[in-house]
mmCIF file of C-alpha atoms and ligand atoms in Angstrom:
data_model
loop_
_atom_site.group_PDB
_atom_site.id
_atom_site.type_symbol
_atom_site.label_atom_id
_atom_site.label_comp_id
_atom_site.label_asym_id
_atom_site.label_seq_id
_atom_site.Cartn_x
_atom_site.Cartn_y
_atom_site.Cartn_z
ATOM 1 C CA MET A 1 74.120 150.556 122.932
ATOM 2 C CA SER A 2 74.281 153.278 125.408
ATOM 3 C CA LEU A 3 71.976 156.203 124.738
ATOM 4 C CA LEU A 4 74.736 158.861 125.508
ATOM 5 C CA ARG A 5 77.192 157.340 123.041
ATOM 6 C CA PRO A 6 77.622 159.184 119.679
ATOM 7 C CA ARG A 7 78.279 157.092 116.629
ATOM 8 C CA ASP A 8 80.853 159.573 115.446
ATOM 9 C CA VAL A 9 82.889 162.152 117.194
ATOM 10 C CA LEU A 10 84.306 164.932 114.984
ATOM 11 C CA ASP A 11 86.168 168.235 115.431
ATOM 12 C CA HIS A 12 83.910 170.410 113.242
ATOM 13 C CA VAL A 13 80.874 170.181 110.957
ATOM 14 C CA HIS A 14 83.305 170.504 108.062
ATOM 15 C CA ASP A 15 84.377 166.998 108.584
ATOM 16 C CA ILE A 16 80.967 165.964 107.500
ATOM 17 C CA THR A 17 81.686 165.634 103.761
ATOM 18 C CA PRO A 18 79.554 164.177 101.006
ATOM 19 C CA GLU A 19 81.737 160.997 101.209
ATOM 20 C CA PHE A 20 81.269 160.765 104.999
ATOM 21 C CA LEU A 21 77.505 160.905 104.557
ATOM 22 C CA ALA A 22 77.473 158.461 101.621
ATOM 23 C CA ALA A 23 79.646 155.884 103.587
ATOM 24 C CA ARG A 24 77.009 155.949 106.347
ATOM 25 C CA GLY A 25 73.900 156.028 104.134
ATOM 26 C CA LEU A 26 72.720 159.369 105.464
ATOM 27 C CA ARG A 27 70.658 161.540 103.314
ATOM 28 C CA GLY A 28 69.662 164.239 105.801
ATOM 29 C CA LEU A 29 71.047 166.020 108.981
ATOM 30 C CA LEU A 30 69.417 167.643 111.855
ATOM 31 C CA LEU A 31 71.602 170.456 112.977
ATOM 32 C CA ASP A 32 72.050 171.960 116.410
ATOM 33 C CA LEU A 33 72.625 175.743 116.278
ATOM 34 C CA ASP A 34 74.598 177.083 119.305
ATOM 35 C CA ASN A 35 78.186 175.922 119.444
ATOM 36 C CA THR A 36 77.729 173.492 116.571
ATOM 37 C CA LEU A 37 77.114 175.896 113.625
ATOM 38 C CA ILE A 38 77.579 179.363 115.323
ATOM 39 C CA PRO A 39 79.353 180.361 118.524
ATOM 40 C CA TYR A 40 76.778 180.295 121.436
ATOM 41 C CA GLY A 41 74.490 183.310 121.310
ATOM 42 C CA SER A 42 76.175 184.931 118.175
ATOM 43 C CA TYR A 43 74.167 186.515 115.321
ATOM 44 C CA GLU A 44 77.199 186.823 113.223
ATOM 45 C CA ASP A 45 77.513 184.946 109.885
ATOM 46 C CA ARG A 46 79.993 182.211 109.490
ATOM 47 C CA ALA A 47 80.751 182.220 105.794
ATOM 48 C CA ASP A 48 82.449 178.838 106.074
ATOM 49 C CA VAL A 49 79.498 177.260 107.613
ATOM 50 C CA MET A 50 77.073 178.783 105.226
ATOM 51 C CA ARG A 51 79.147 177.486 102.299
ATOM 52 C CA TRP A 52 79.348 173.952 103.895
ATOM 53 C CA ALA A 53 75.586 173.868 104.392
ATOM 54 C CA ALA A 54 74.998 175.279 100.768
ATOM 55 C CA GLU A 55 77.263 172.606 99.303
ATOM 56 C CA LEU A 56 75.491 169.691 100.989
ATOM 57 C CA ARG A 57 72.031 171.053 99.985
ATOM 58 C CA ARG A 58 73.350 171.316 96.375
ATOM 59 C CA LEU A 59 74.176 167.599 96.507
ATOM 60 C CA GLY A 60 70.507 166.956 97.623
ATOM 61 C CA ILE A 61 71.397 166.451 101.406
ATOM 62 C CA ARG A 62 68.292 167.698 103.492
ATOM 63 C CA LEU A 63 69.045 169.949 106.355
ATOM 64 C CA TYR A 64 67.067 170.997 109.332
ATOM 65 C CA LEU A 65 67.824 173.289 112.258
ATOM 66 C CA LEU A 66 66.895 171.707 115.609
ATOM 67 C CA SER A 67 67.718 174.149 118.260
ATOM 68 C CA ASN A 68 66.784 174.648 121.939
ATOM 69 C CA ALA A 69 67.344 178.380 121.677
ATOM 70 C CA THR A 70 64.438 180.883 121.627
ATOM 71 C CA GLY A 71 61.951 180.851 118.765
ATOM 72 C CA ARG A 72 63.177 184.240 117.731
ATOM 73 C CA ARG A 73 66.847 183.321 117.649
ATOM 74 C CA ALA A 74 66.130 180.126 115.757
ATOM 75 C CA ARG A 75 63.867 181.991 113.178
ATOM 76 C CA PHE A 76 66.744 184.377 112.558
ATOM 77 C CA TRP A 77 69.089 181.614 111.713
ATOM 78 C CA VAL A 78 66.565 179.486 109.762
ATOM 79 C CA GLU A 79 65.971 182.536 107.420
ATOM 80 C CA LYS A 80 69.696 183.111 107.101
ATOM 81 C CA LEU A 81 70.563 179.560 106.449
ATOM 82 C CA GLY A 82 67.749 179.063 104.096
ATOM 83 C CA PHE A 83 66.419 175.687 105.165
ATOM 84 C CA GLU A 84 63.726 174.677 107.613
ATOM 85 C CA GLY A 85 63.966 174.246 111.315
ATOM 86 C CA VAL A 86 62.662 175.281 114.716
ATOM 87 C CA GLY A 87 63.758 176.659 118.094
ATOM 88 C CA MET A 88 62.559 175.671 121.557
ATOM 89 C CA ALA A 89 62.850 172.070 120.314
ATOM 90 C CA GLY A 90 62.949 170.679 123.923
ATOM 91 C CA LYS A 91 65.818 168.313 123.162
ATOM 92 C CA PRO A 92 66.432 165.567 124.239
ATOM 93 C CA ASN A 93 62.648 164.998 124.169
ATOM 94 C CA PRO A 94 62.187 162.889 120.907
ATOM 95 C CA ARG A 95 59.106 164.691 119.762
ATOM 96 C CA ALA A 96 60.729 167.408 118.098
ATOM 97 C CA PHE A 97 63.196 164.946 116.491
ATOM 98 C CA ARG A 98 60.258 162.936 115.131
ATOM 99 C CA ARG A 99 58.508 166.046 113.732
ATOM 100 C CA ALA A 100 61.728 167.128 112.092
ATOM 101 C CA LEU A 101 62.119 163.704 110.492
ATOM 102 C CA ASP A 102 58.387 163.861 109.341
ATOM 103 C CA SER A 103 59.243 167.274 107.686
ATOM 104 C CA LEU A 104 62.248 165.795 105.982
ATOM 105 C CA GLY A 105 60.384 162.740 104.935
ATOM 106 C CA LEU A 106 63.233 160.465 105.836
ATOM 107 C CA PRO A 107 63.513 157.439 108.128
ATOM 108 C CA ALA A 108 65.529 157.975 111.168
ATOM 109 C CA ARG A 109 68.304 155.632 110.100
ATOM 110 C CA GLN A 110 69.079 157.862 107.158
ATOM 111 C CA VAL A 111 69.350 161.055 109.153
ATOM 112 C CA GLY A 112 72.313 162.275 111.215
ATOM 113 C CA MET A 113 71.860 164.396 114.357
ATOM 114 C CA VAL A 114 74.700 166.700 114.477
ATOM 115 C CA GLY A 115 75.434 168.608 117.844
ATOM 116 C CA ASP A 116 77.957 169.571 120.549
ATOM 117 C CA GLN A 117 75.941 168.245 123.593
ATOM 118 C CA LEU A 118 75.808 164.628 124.761
ATOM 119 C CA PHE A 119 72.669 165.252 127.089
ATOM 120 C CA THR A 120 70.480 166.996 124.404
ATOM 121 C CA ASP A 121 71.615 166.328 120.897
ATOM 122 C CA VAL A 122 73.044 162.893 121.181
ATOM 123 C CA LEU A 123 70.697 161.434 123.810
ATOM 124 C CA GLY A 124 67.680 162.646 121.759
ATOM 125 C CA GLY A 125 69.151 161.484 118.407
ATOM 126 C CA ASN A 126 69.804 158.024 119.906
ATOM 127 C CA LEU A 127 66.400 157.841 121.516
ATOM 128 C CA THR A 128 64.954 158.510 118.033
ATOM 129 C CA GLY A 129 67.022 155.949 116.299
ATOM 130 C CA MET A 130 69.271 158.448 114.402
ATOM 131 C CA HIS A 131 72.896 158.363 113.586
ATOM 132 C CA THR A 132 74.494 160.676 116.313
ATOM 133 C CA ILE A 133 77.483 162.917 115.384
ATOM 134 C CA LEU A 134 79.015 164.837 118.222
ATOM 135 C CA VAL A 135 81.189 167.874 117.335
ATOM 136 C CA ARG A 136 83.474 169.803 119.528
ATOM 137 C CA PRO A 137 81.866 172.950 120.855
ATOM 138 C CA LEU A 138 82.700 176.059 118.919
ATOM 139 C CA ALA A 139 83.012 178.342 122.101
ATOM 140 C CA VAL A 140 83.670 177.550 125.738
ATOM 141 C CA ASN A 141 80.615 178.790 127.596
ATOM 142 C CA ALA A 142 81.365 180.169 131.083
ATOM 143 C CA LEU A 143 77.900 179.748 132.552
ATOM 144 C CA PRO A 144 78.315 177.716 135.846
ATOM 145 C CA HIS A 145 75.788 174.937 134.906
ATOM 146 C CA THR A 146 77.326 174.607 131.467
ATOM 147 C CA ARG A 147 80.712 174.059 132.973
ATOM 148 C CA MET A 148 79.205 171.133 135.068
ATOM 149 C CA THR A 149 77.611 169.699 132.057
ATOM 150 C CA ARG A 150 80.980 169.925 130.013
ATOM 151 C CA LYS A 151 82.619 168.117 132.931
ATOM 152 C CA LEU A 152 80.099 165.267 132.871
ATOM 153 C CA GLU A 153 80.204 165.051 129.159
ATOM 154 C CA ARG A 154 84.086 164.851 129.095
ATOM 155 C CA ALA A 155 83.819 162.035 131.741
ATOM 156 C CA VAL A 156 81.314 160.011 129.662
ATOM 157 C CA LEU A 157 83.348 160.686 126.448
ATOM 158 C CA ARG A 158 86.486 159.403 128.169
ATOM 159 C CA ARG A 159 84.703 156.204 129.004
ATOM 160 C CA TYR A 160 83.987 155.681 125.339
ATOM 161 C CA GLY A 161 87.661 156.422 124.412
ATOM 162 C CA HIS A 162 87.080 159.912 123.095
ATOM 163 C CA ASP A 163 88.643 163.015 124.546
ATOM 164 C CA TRP A 164 88.804 166.551 123.112
ATOM 165 C CA LYS A 165 92.390 167.638 122.837
ATOM 166 C CA ALA A 166 92.883 170.771 124.929
HETATM 167 MG MG1 LIG B 201 74.768 173.234 121.068
#
């Protein structure tokens, strides 16, 4: 299996339903923050995402925020979301993924890594033996290095037969 290949490709975290998780034997999720749950850099609440997360937690799904954002930004969102997590995770380095799994007390095969980037979220999740779920980025980031990364991601995804519709 290619380490860059996501197991599932979805438009939005809302597509991750209790049925979706049950069908895959997943009992927990590690969640990327920027452009997965919240538009890049935003501090504004997304009521729909908060409701989605609360509903999964009510059903006993364990959630953990795994972000490469600054510790301060991650702490703000951890507090707001009401579940545990860290910033400065150093994705795709598997170390923070393993620590998150330890904290959830779940084996890698029962946890999904949900994120919008192949080279951090999907690569790290696959290296750790998790079920990787790629979601379409919420906002298009105009930073030059991000544009290049996005181009590479699209090229890899197309090879796997996936393409974001324009
Ligand atoms: Mg992201």
